[in-house]
Coordinates of C-alpha atoms in Angstrom, one line a residue:
Chain A
X1 CA 75.5 -3.1 21.4
X2 CA 74.9 -0.2 23.3
X3 CA 74.4 -1.9 26.9
X4 CA 77.8 -4.5 26.0
X5 CA 80.2 -1.7 25.3
X6 CA 78.8 0.3 28.3
X7 CA 79.6 -2.7 30.3
X8 CA 83.0 -2.8 28.5
X9 CA 84.1 0.9 29.7
X10 CA 82.7 -0.3 33.2
X11 CA 81.0 3.5 33.4
X12 CA 77.9 4.7 33.6
X13 CA 76.1 7.7 32.5
X14 CA 74.9 8.7 35.6
X15 CA 71.9 7.1 38.5
X16 CA 69.0 6.8 36.2
X17 CA 71.0 6.1 33.1
X18 CA 68.9 3.1 31.1
X19 CA 69.6 -0.5 32.1
X20 CA 70.1 -4.0 30.0
X21 CA 67.9 -3.9 27.1
X22 CA 66.7 -0.5 26.6
X23 CA 67.1 1.3 23.4
X24 CA 70.4 3.0 22.7
X25 CA 72.1 6.0 24.1
X26 CA 68.2 7.7 23.9
X27 CA 67.6 5.6 27.0
X28 CA 71.2 5.9 28.7
X29 CA 71.5 9.4 28.8
X30 CA 68.0 10.2 29.0
X31 CA 67.0 12.4 32.4
X32 CA 63.8 11.2 33.9
X33 CA 61.8 14.2 33.8
X34 CA 60.5 15.5 37.3
X35 CA 63.1 13.8 39.3
X36 CA 65.5 15.8 41.0
X37 CA 69.3 16.2 39.2
X38 CA 72.3 15.9 40.8
X39 CA 75.3 16.3 38.0
X40 CA 77.8 15.7 40.5
X41 CA 76.3 12.3 40.2
X42 CA 77.2 11.9 36.1
X43 CA 80.8 11.8 36.1
X44 CA 82.2 13.8 32.8
X45 CA 84.8 11.4 32.1
X46 CA 82.0 8.1 31.3
X47 CA 81.5 6.7 27.9
X48 CA 78.1 5.1 28.4
X49 CA 77.3 3.2 25.6
X50 CA 79.6 4.2 23.8
X51 CA 82.8 3.1 21.7
X52 CA 85.9 1.1 23.6
X53 CA 88.5 4.2 23.0
X54 CA 89.4 6.7 20.8
X55 CA 90.3 4.9 18.1
X56 CA 87.1 2.8 17.9
X57 CA 85.0 6.3 18.1
X58 CA 86.8 7.5 15.1
X59 CA 86.2 4.4 13.1
X60 CA 82.7 4.4 13.7
X61 CA 82.1 8.0 13.7
X62 CA 82.2 7.4 8.9
X63 CA 79.9 4.6 8.4
X64 CA 77.4 7.1 11.1
X65 CA 78.0 10.0 8.7
X66 CA 77.0 8.5 5.6
X67 CA 74.1 7.1 7.2
X68 CA 72.9 10.4 9.0
X69 CA 73.4 12.3 5.7
X70 CA 71.1 9.8 3.9
X71 CA 68.7 9.7 6.4
X72 CA 68.5 13.9 6.2
X73 CA 68.0 13.5 2.5
X74 CA 65.0 11.2 3.4
X75 CA 63.7 13.6 6.0
X76 CA 64.1 16.8 3.3
X77 CA 62.8 14.7 0.6
X78 CA 59.4 14.0 2.8
X79 CA 58.7 17.2 3.3
X80 CA 58.4 17.8 -0.7
X81 CA 55.1 16.5 -0.6
X82 CA 53.8 17.7 3.0
X83 CA 55.5 15.7 5.6
X84 CA 56.0 17.9 8.4
X85 CA 58.7 16.4 10.2
X86 CA 62.1 17.8 11.4
X87 CA 64.9 17.7 14.3
X88 CA 65.7 20.5 16.2
X89 CA 69.1 19.9 18.4
X90 CA 69.6 22.0 21.4
X91 CA 73.1 22.1 22.7
X92 CA 73.9 24.0 26.3
X93 CA 76.6 23.4 28.0
X94 CA 79.0 25.5 30.1
X95 CA 81.7 27.3 28.5
X96 CA 84.0 25.4 26.5
X97 CA 82.2 22.5 27.3
X98 CA 82.1 21.3 22.9
X99 CA 78.9 23.2 21.7
X100 CA 80.8 25.4 18.7
X101 CA 83.0 21.9 18.2
X102 CA 80.0 19.7 18.1
X103 CA 78.7 21.5 15.1
X104 CA 81.3 21.4 13.2
X105 CA 82.2 17.8 13.7
X106 CA 78.7 15.7 14.1
X107 CA 76.7 18.4 12.2
X108 CA 79.2 18.7 9.2
X109 CA 77.8 15.2 8.1
X110 CA 75.1 16.3 6.9
X111 CA 73.8 18.6 3.9
X112 CA 74.6 22.0 4.4
X113 CA 71.4 23.3 2.5
X114 CA 68.7 21.1 5.2
X115 CA 70.8 22.8 8.3
X116 CA 69.5 25.4 10.0
X117 CA 72.2 26.3 12.5
X118 CA 71.8 29.5 15.1
X119 CA 74.1 30.3 17.4
X120 CA 72.0 32.4 20.3
X121 CA 74.6 35.7 21.7
X122 CA 73.2 37.9 24.3
X123 CA 69.6 39.3 23.2
X124 CA 69.6 42.3 20.9
X125 CA 68.0 45.5 22.6
X126 CA 64.9 44.3 19.7
X127 CA 64.8 40.9 21.3
X128 CA 65.1 42.3 25.1
X129 CA 61.5 43.6 23.4
X130 CA 59.3 40.8 23.1
X131 CA 59.1 37.5 24.9
X132 CA 61.7 35.6 25.3
X133 CA 60.4 32.9 23.3
X134 CA 60.2 35.1 20.4
X135 CA 64.0 35.1 18.9
X136 CA 64.1 31.4 18.8
X137 CA 60.3 30.5 17.4
X138 CA 62.0 32.8 14.5
X139 CA 64.8 30.4 13.9
X140 CA 63.3 27.2 13.9
X141 CA 63.9 24.6 11.2
X142 CA 61.3 24.2 8.4
X143 CA 59.8 21.4 7.7
X144 CA 62.7 18.8 6.5
X145 CA 65.3 20.7 7.9
X146 CA 68.0 19.7 11.0
X147 CA 67.9 22.7 12.8
X148 CA 70.7 23.4 15.7
X149 CA 70.4 25.7 18.5
X150 CA 74.0 26.7 20.2
X151 CA 72.5 27.9 22.9
X152 CA 68.9 28.7 23.0
X153 CA 65.7 29.4 25.2
X154 CA 67.2 28.0 28.4
X155 CA 69.9 30.4 28.8
X156 CA 66.8 32.7 30.1
X157 CA 66.8 30.4 32.8
X158 CA 70.2 29.5 33.0
X159 CA 72.1 32.9 33.1
X160 CA 69.1 35.2 33.6
X161 CA 69.0 32.9 37.1
X162 CA 72.6 33.1 37.9
X163 CA 73.1 36.8 37.0
X164 CA 69.3 37.5 38.3
X165 CA 68.8 39.0 35.1
X166 CA 64.7 38.8 36.0
X167 CA 62.8 38.8 39.1
X168 CA 62.3 35.1 40.3
X169 CA 58.9 35.0 40.0
X170 CA 58.7 35.6 36.4
X171 CA 61.7 33.4 35.9
X172 CA 59.6 30.9 37.6
X173 CA 57.2 31.0 34.9
X174 CA 59.7 30.7 32.1
X175 CA 60.2 26.9 33.0
X176 CA 56.1 26.2 32.2
X177 CA 56.7 28.4 29.2
X178 CA 59.4 26.3 27.7
X179 CA 57.6 23.3 28.5
X180 CA 54.3 24.4 26.6
X181 CA 56.3 25.6 24.4
X182 CA 58.1 22.6 23.4
X183 CA 54.9 20.5 23.4
X184 CA 53.6 22.3 20.8
X185 CA 56.8 22.2 18.6
X186 CA 56.4 18.4 19.1
X187 CA 52.8 18.5 17.9
X188 CA 53.8 20.2 14.9
X189 CA 56.2 17.3 14.1
X190 CA 59.7 18.8 15.5
X191 CA 61.8 16.0 17.2
X192 CA 63.5 18.3 19.9
X193 CA 66.5 16.7 21.0
X194 CA 68.1 18.8 23.9
X195 CA 71.5 18.0 24.8
X196 CA 73.5 19.3 27.6
X197 CA 77.1 18.7 27.7
X198 CA 78.6 17.6 30.3
X199 CA 82.2 18.6 31.3
X200 CA 84.2 19.2 34.6
X201 CA 85.2 22.1 36.4
X202 CA 88.8 20.7 35.7
X203 CA 88.3 20.2 32.2
X204 CA 87.3 23.7 31.4
X205 CA 90.5 25.0 33.4
X206 CA 92.3 23.0 30.8
X207 CA 90.8 23.9 27.8
X208 CA 90.6 28.0 28.8
X209 CA 94.4 27.3 29.5
X210 CA 94.6 25.6 26.0
X211 CA 93.3 28.5 24.5
X212 CA 95.7 31.1 26.2
X213 CA 98.4 28.9 25.0
X214 CA 97.0 28.9 21.3
X215 CA 97.6 32.6 20.0
X216 CA 95.2 31.3 17.0
X217 CA 92.7 30.8 19.8
X218 CA 92.9 33.8 21.6
X219 CA 90.1 35.1 20.1
X220 CA 87.9 32.4 21.5
X221 CA 89.1 33.9 24.8
X222 CA 87.6 36.9 26.9
X223 CA 88.3 37.8 30.2
X224 CA 84.5 37.3 31.3
X225 CA 85.1 33.6 31.0
X226 CA 87.1 33.4 34.4
X227 CA 84.3 35.1 35.8
X228 CA 81.4 33.1 34.6
X229 CA 83.7 29.9 35.7
X230 CA 83.7 31.4 39.3
X231 CA 79.5 30.9 39.3
X232 CA 80.1 27.5 38.9
X233 CA 78.2 25.8 41.7
X234 CA 75.4 28.4 40.6
X235 CA 75.6 27.4 37.4
X236 CA 75.2 23.8 38.0
X237 CA 72.4 24.2 40.0
X238 CA 71.0 26.6 37.1
X239 CA 71.2 23.1 35.3
X240 CA 69.9 21.2 37.6
X241 CA 66.6 22.4 37.8
X242 CA 66.1 23.5 34.1
X243 CA 67.0 19.7 33.3
X244 CA 64.4 18.4 36.0
X245 CA 61.7 20.5 35.2
X246 CA 62.2 20.7 31.6
X247 CA 63.0 17.1 30.7
X248 CA 59.4 15.9 29.2
X249 CA 58.1 12.9 27.4
X250 CA 57.4 15.8 24.5
X251 CA 61.2 16.7 24.5
X252 CA 63.3 15.0 26.8
X253 CA 66.8 16.0 28.2
X254 CA 69.9 13.8 27.7
X255 CA 73.3 14.3 29.6
X256 CA 76.2 13.7 27.5
X257 CA 79.4 13.2 29.1
X258 CA 82.1 15.7 27.3
X259 CA 85.2 15.4 28.6
X260 CA 86.2 13.0 25.9
X261 CA 85.8 14.7 22.7
X262 CA 85.6 11.5 20.7
X263 CA 82.8 10.4 23.1
X264 CA 80.7 13.3 22.9
X265 CA 80.9 13.6 18.8
X266 CA 80.2 10.0 19.0
X267 CA 77.0 10.0 21.5
X268 CA 75.0 13.3 20.2
X269 CA 75.8 11.9 16.3
X270 CA 74.0 8.6 17.7
X271 CA 71.6 10.3 19.4
X272 CA 70.7 12.0 16.4
X273 CA 70.9 8.6 14.3
X274 CA 68.6 6.8 16.8
X275 CA 66.1 9.7 16.5
X276 CA 66.6 9.9 12.2
X277 CA 65.8 6.4 12.1
X278 CA 62.7 6.6 14.3
X279 CA 61.2 8.8 12.0
X280 CA 62.0 6.3 8.9
X281 CA 61.5 9.1 6.7
X282 CA 60.9 7.5 3.4
X283 CA 61.1 9.1 0.1
X284 CA 58.2 10.2 -1.5
X285 CA 56.4 8.5 -4.8
X286 CA 56.6 10.3 -8.1
X287 CA 53.1 11.8 -9.6
X288 CA 53.8 11.3 -13.0
X289 CA 54.0 8.3 -15.3
X290 CA 57.3 7.3 -15.5
X291 CA 57.3 5.7 -18.7
X292 CA 55.5 8.8 -20.2
X293 CA 58.2 11.0 -19.3
X294 CA 61.2 8.6 -20.2
X295 CA 59.7 8.6 -23.6
X296 CA 59.2 12.5 -24.0
X297 CA 62.7 12.6 -23.0
X298 CA 64.1 10.7 -25.1
X299 CA 62.7 12.3 -27.9
X300 CA 64.4 15.6 -27.2
Chain B
X1 CA 100.0 24.6 -11.7
X2 CA 96.9 25.7 -13.2
X3 CA 98.8 26.5 -16.8
X4 CA 100.5 23.4 -16.8
X5 CA 97.8 21.2 -15.4
X6 CA 95.9 22.7 -18.6
X7 CA 97.6 21.5 -21.1
X8 CA 97.8 18.7 -20.0
X9 CA 94.2 17.8 -20.5
X10 CA 94.6 19.9 -23.7
X11 CA 91.2 21.6 -23.4
X12 CA 90.3 25.0 -22.8
X13 CA 87.6 26.6 -20.9
X14 CA 86.2 29.0 -23.6
X15 CA 88.0 31.1 -25.7
X16 CA 88.9 33.9 -23.1
X17 CA 90.0 31.6 -20.9
X18 CA 93.0 33.1 -19.4
X19 CA 96.8 32.3 -20.5
X20 CA 99.9 31.6 -19.6
X21 CA 100.8 32.6 -15.8
X22 CA 98.0 34.0 -15.2
X23 CA 96.7 33.2 -11.5
X24 CA 94.6 30.4 -11.2
X25 CA 91.3 29.1 -12.3
X26 CA 89.8 32.8 -11.6
X27 CA 91.6 33.7 -14.0
X28 CA 90.8 30.4 -16.4
X29 CA 87.2 30.7 -15.7
X30 CA 86.3 34.3 -15.4
X31 CA 83.9 36.1 -17.8
X32 CA 85.3 39.6 -19.1
X33 CA 83.0 42.2 -18.5
X34 CA 81.2 44.1 -21.7
X35 CA 82.0 41.2 -23.9
X36 CA 79.4 39.3 -26.3
X37 CA 79.2 35.6 -24.8
X38 CA 78.4 33.0 -26.8
X39 CA 78.2 29.7 -24.4
X40 CA 78.2 27.3 -27.1
X41 CA 81.8 28.2 -27.4
X42 CA 82.7 27.0 -24.1
X43 CA 82.6 23.4 -23.7
X44 CA 81.0 21.7 -21.0
X45 CA 83.3 18.6 -20.4
X46 CA 86.2 20.8 -20.6
X47 CA 88.5 20.6 -17.7
X48 CA 90.2 24.2 -17.6
X49 CA 93.2 24.3 -14.8
X50 CA 91.8 20.9 -13.1
X51 CA 93.5 17.6 -12.3
X52 CA 94.2 15.1 -14.8
X53 CA 91.2 13.1 -14.7
X54 CA 88.5 11.7 -11.6
X55 CA 91.3 9.9 -9.3
X56 CA 93.1 13.1 -9.0
X57 CA 90.6 15.2 -8.2
X58 CA 89.0 13.3 -5.4
X59 CA 92.6 12.6 -4.2
X60 CA 93.0 16.6 -4.1
X61 CA 89.8 17.2 -2.7
X62 CA 90.6 16.7 1.1
X63 CA 93.7 19.0 1.4
X64 CA 91.5 21.6 0.2
X65 CA 88.5 21.1 2.7
X66 CA 91.1 21.4 5.3
X67 CA 92.4 24.4 3.8
X68 CA 89.1 25.6 3.0
X69 CA 88.0 24.8 6.9
X70 CA 90.9 27.3 7.9
X71 CA 90.9 29.8 6.2
X72 CA 86.7 30.1 6.9
X73 CA 87.5 29.6 10.5
X74 CA 89.7 32.9 10.3
X75 CA 87.6 35.0 8.6
X76 CA 85.1 34.4 11.0
X77 CA 87.4 35.0 13.5
X78 CA 88.4 38.3 12.3
X79 CA 85.2 38.7 12.5
X80 CA 84.7 39.3 16.3
X81 CA 86.9 41.9 16.0
X82 CA 84.9 44.1 13.5
X83 CA 86.2 42.8 10.1
X84 CA 83.4 43.1 7.8
X85 CA 84.6 40.8 4.9
X86 CA 82.5 37.8 4.1
X87 CA 81.8 35.6 0.5
X88 CA 78.8 35.3 -1.1
X89 CA 78.8 32.1 -3.8
X90 CA 76.1 32.6 -6.4
X91 CA 75.4 29.0 -7.9
X92 CA 73.6 29.3 -11.3
X93 CA 72.6 27.1 -13.8
X94 CA 70.4 25.0 -15.7
X95 CA 68.6 22.3 -13.9
X96 CA 70.3 19.2 -13.0
X97 CA 73.7 21.2 -13.4
X98 CA 74.4 20.3 -9.8
X99 CA 73.7 23.4 -7.4
X100 CA 72.7 21.4 -5.0
X101 CA 75.3 18.4 -5.3
X102 CA 78.1 21.7 -5.3
X103 CA 76.3 22.9 -2.2
X104 CA 76.3 19.3 -0.8
X105 CA 80.4 18.4 -1.5
X106 CA 82.3 21.5 -1.6
X107 CA 80.0 23.6 1.0
X108 CA 80.4 20.6 3.3
X109 CA 84.0 21.3 3.9
X110 CA 83.3 23.9 5.5
X111 CA 81.8 24.5 9.4
X112 CA 78.3 24.9 9.2
X113 CA 78.3 27.3 11.8
X114 CA 79.5 29.9 9.7
X115 CA 77.4 29.0 6.8
X116 CA 74.3 30.6 5.4
X117 CA 72.9 28.7 2.4
X118 CA 69.2 29.8 1.3
X119 CA 68.0 28.6 -2.1
X120 CA 65.7 30.7 -3.9
X121 CA 62.3 29.3 -5.3
X122 CA 59.8 30.7 -6.7
X123 CA 59.0 34.1 -5.2
X124 CA 56.1 33.9 -2.4
X125 CA 53.0 36.6 -2.6
X126 CA 54.7 38.6 -0.6
X127 CA 57.9 38.3 -2.1
X128 CA 56.2 39.5 -5.4
X129 CA 55.4 43.2 -3.3
X130 CA 58.9 43.7 -3.0
X131 CA 61.4 44.9 -5.7
X132 CA 63.3 41.8 -6.8
X133 CA 66.2 42.3 -4.6
X134 CA 64.4 42.6 -1.6
X135 CA 64.1 38.9 -0.5
X136 CA 67.7 38.3 -1.8
X137 CA 69.3 41.5 0.6
X138 CA 67.6 39.8 3.8
X139 CA 69.5 36.5 2.8
X140 CA 73.1 37.8 2.7
X141 CA 76.1 36.0 4.8
X142 CA 76.6 38.4 7.9
X143 CA 80.6 39.7 8.4
X144 CA 82.9 36.3 8.8
X145 CA 80.4 34.2 7.1
X146 CA 80.3 32.2 3.9
X147 CA 76.6 32.7 2.0
X148 CA 75.6 30.6 -0.6
X149 CA 73.1 31.4 -2.7
X150 CA 71.2 28.0 -4.7
X151 CA 69.9 30.5 -7.5
X152 CA 69.6 33.9 -6.8
X153 CA 68.9 37.6 -8.1
X154 CA 69.5 36.2 -11.2
X155 CA 66.6 34.4 -11.7
X156 CA 64.8 37.6 -12.2
X157 CA 66.4 38.0 -15.4
X158 CA 66.3 34.3 -16.4
X159 CA 63.3 32.9 -16.1
X160 CA 61.7 36.3 -15.7
X161 CA 63.0 36.8 -19.3
X162 CA 62.7 33.5 -20.8
X163 CA 59.0 33.4 -19.4
X164 CA 57.9 37.0 -20.1
X165 CA 57.0 37.6 -16.4
X166 CA 57.7 41.0 -16.5
X167 CA 57.4 43.5 -19.7
X168 CA 60.9 43.8 -21.0
X169 CA 61.6 47.8 -20.1
X170 CA 61.4 46.8 -16.5
X171 CA 63.7 43.9 -17.6
X172 CA 66.5 45.9 -18.8
X173 CA 66.6 48.0 -15.9
X174 CA 67.2 44.7 -13.6
X175 CA 70.8 44.5 -15.1
X176 CA 72.0 48.0 -13.8
X177 CA 70.0 47.3 -10.4
X178 CA 72.0 44.0 -10.3
X179 CA 75.4 45.7 -10.6
X180 CA 74.5 48.3 -8.4
X181 CA 73.8 46.1 -5.7
X182 CA 76.5 44.2 -6.3
X183 CA 78.9 47.1 -6.2
X184 CA 77.4 47.9 -2.8
X185 CA 77.8 44.5 -1.6
X186 CA 81.5 44.5 -2.5
X187 CA 82.1 48.3 -1.1
X188 CA 80.9 46.5 2.2
X189 CA 83.8 43.7 2.6
X190 CA 81.7 40.8 0.6
X191 CA 83.2 39.1 -2.0
X192 CA 80.8 37.9 -4.1
X193 CA 81.7 34.7 -6.2
X194 CA 79.5 34.1 -9.2
X195 CA 79.2 31.0 -11.3
X196 CA 77.4 29.4 -13.7
X197 CA 77.2 25.6 -13.5
X198 CA 77.3 25.0 -17.4
X199 CA 76.6 21.4 -18.6
X200 CA 75.3 20.1 -21.9
X201 CA 72.0 19.7 -23.2
X202 CA 72.8 16.0 -23.6
X203 CA 73.7 15.9 -20.0
X204 CA 70.8 17.6 -18.7
X205 CA 68.9 14.5 -21.0
X206 CA 70.8 12.3 -19.1
X207 CA 70.5 12.9 -15.6
X208 CA 66.9 13.7 -16.4
X209 CA 66.6 9.9 -17.1
X210 CA 68.9 9.0 -14.3
X211 CA 66.2 10.8 -11.7
X212 CA 63.5 9.0 -13.6
X213 CA 65.4 5.4 -13.6
X214 CA 66.1 5.5 -9.7
X215 CA 62.7 6.0 -7.5
X216 CA 64.7 7.3 -4.9
X217 CA 64.9 10.4 -7.1
X218 CA 61.5 10.8 -8.2
X219 CA 61.5 13.4 -5.8
X220 CA 63.4 15.1 -7.7
X221 CA 61.3 14.8 -10.8
X222 CA 58.5 16.9 -12.4
X223 CA 57.1 17.5 -15.5
X224 CA 57.8 20.8 -15.3
X225 CA 61.6 20.3 -16.1
X226 CA 60.6 18.6 -19.6
X227 CA 58.7 22.2 -20.5
X228 CA 61.8 24.1 -19.3
X229 CA 63.9 22.3 -21.2
X230 CA 62.0 22.8 -24.5
X231 CA 62.9 26.3 -23.6
X232 CA 66.9 25.1 -23.4
X233 CA 68.1 28.0 -26.4
X234 CA 65.9 30.6 -24.5
X235 CA 67.9 30.0 -21.0
X236 CA 71.0 29.8 -22.9
X237 CA 70.6 33.1 -24.9
X238 CA 69.3 34.6 -21.0
X239 CA 72.2 33.4 -19.7
X240 CA 74.7 34.6 -22.0
X241 CA 73.1 38.4 -21.7
X242 CA 73.2 37.8 -18.2
X243 CA 76.9 36.8 -17.8
X244 CA 78.1 39.9 -20.4
X245 CA 75.9 42.4 -18.5
X246 CA 76.9 41.6 -15.2
X247 CA 80.6 39.8 -15.1
X248 CA 81.9 43.0 -13.0
X249 CA 85.0 44.0 -11.6
X250 CA 83.0 44.2 -8.8
X251 CA 81.6 40.5 -8.8
X252 CA 82.7 38.7 -12.2
X253 CA 81.0 35.8 -13.5
X254 CA 82.6 32.2 -13.8
X255 CA 81.5 29.6 -16.0
X256 CA 82.6 26.5 -14.5
X257 CA 82.2 23.4 -17.4
X258 CA 79.8 21.0 -15.4
X259 CA 79.1 18.0 -16.6
X260 CA 82.0 16.2 -15.4
X261 CA 81.1 16.2 -11.4
X262 CA 84.9 16.1 -9.9
X263 CA 86.1 18.9 -12.0
X264 CA 82.6 20.7 -11.3
X265 CA 83.2 20.1 -7.7
X266 CA 87.2 20.8 -7.9
X267 CA 86.3 24.1 -9.8
X268 CA 84.5 25.6 -6.8
X269 CA 85.9 24.6 -4.9
X270 CA 89.4 25.9 -5.9
X271 CA 87.7 29.1 -6.8
X272 CA 86.8 29.6 -2.9
X273 CA 90.4 29.2 -2.0
X274 CA 91.6 31.2 -4.5
X275 CA 89.4 34.4 -3.4
X276 CA 89.7 33.4 0.9
X277 CA 93.5 33.1 0.2
X278 CA 93.3 36.5 -1.6
X279 CA 91.4 37.5 1.6
X280 CA 94.3 36.4 3.6
X281 CA 91.9 36.6 6.8
X282 CA 93.9 36.6 9.9
X283 CA 93.3 35.4 13.9
X284 CA 93.0 38.9 15.6
X285 CA 95.0 39.4 19.0
X286 CA 93.6 39.1 22.3
X287 CA 93.2 42.2 24.3
X288 CA 94.1 40.4 27.6
X289 CA 97.1 40.0 29.3
X290 CA 97.7 36.4 28.7
X291 CA 99.9 35.5 31.8
X292 CA 97.5 37.5 34.4
X293 CA 94.8 35.3 32.9
X294 CA 96.9 32.3 32.9
X295 CA 98.0 32.9 36.6
X296 CA 93.9 33.3 37.5
X297 CA 93.1 30.3 35.8
X298 CA 95.9 28.4 37.5
X299 CA 94.3 29.4 41.0
X300 CA 90.7 28.5 40.6

């Protein structure tokens, strides 16, 4: 289905994005590790593998939400008998790329009691006294949970690079540290789904202007956003390095074109769905005699 | 409206439940502090203030969900400029009373990034080494958040009383400690909404049997549930004491009849709505010159 739909929209996610017969958006959007990444070759308005348009996407989302919630319940149920598996969705992207909107619309499909959402801001003084992965390790999902990072340890090779917050040599070692860390997570049963929400420079301008035009959105805006925007090429380069150095088999990166919000939401939901379906969590069997328990209950 | 609807269903929530002209379910369901509570006088199948039936309740829920989400966003936005206010929903009730279902259906209306859900289980060895409020204090909502406790510090005067886990004298001091703790929370801007989900002994039997009948629900069942059920009168008494000793002005208790799931969900949503509307959080104003920022953005 993904391949067919992709032909329909006539657009590709990027030069490396899957091929006929490949498995879902996981293959279409995945960044192959170790190869040079040029984000200018990925069209932020494209809709690889997606529905034909906004109406179709909105229609597709309700049944997807049900399947996500059902798989989440199974994953959680399995954890009660020792299954350590869990999912960690890492959301990264330029300002206004829709990290918050994705949490609201996609993660909103799940039962909140099985979700652990963490938005990482500028590190606190205490956090700065520890190695950069320290604060991240504390917020990992427990077995059976869906964890969501709105920003993450990648900030430590993104803004840290662009703003030269650490010496270049230390920065260079961080990519390897991230890969080791994520490999350990995978070995411990964490399915790490790293999503780069890819918007265009023009779309960011429109979204920032939209925030200025609506007084109810002024709280989301601050003057620093304009200064960060001025560093767009530097951020793009930092993202390209993170994508090419840290898209491992254990924890691949996915580039989700995000100029169209309906595609972004659909694609992240679909990515989670494909990963959860691959995990195929099952309800555990009871360790009790059903008939005996029923008889005892009926006697009360 | 609440009063009119209440007449329509012809049922009362309990002997103390509000009166004509009182303000919403907050008044109808509130437990007056300091008075003797007899839970047998509250009908678990009643629907005080609620819609006429299940269909009407389901219809009412969608617009309520929108209002809840909108108020939550305002609360969160206000916190970004120093407003410390937040909400803490405490859910208590016998096994199968629907604490988990309430989180799924009611809290699911909110943006997950502004929610902090914590289910309290039997205390860990580390937790047992600390005063009983220690583990609770760590999980409180931050300013702007909606916190949800699925079970809470009240377990320390419920199961702790029924199972005699602590000496009676220490137990007696806990009620006052809880009242002091919740008063401090209120003084710090926390709106504490304590809900006792009130089901009947018969309804619990049906729900436990339902779990036995469906293999996909076996993971929710354990043999201990039947033993706990045998202590029903003791638990009821423990709840009555908690309700009468800890329904303070700073943090009142609400008894939500919970045999009908549609009423339970409606009532908890309505309670949250009334509290959030009373808070009336507002989007903060921007601290920047809109025209200047717009001009700078348009130049990029």
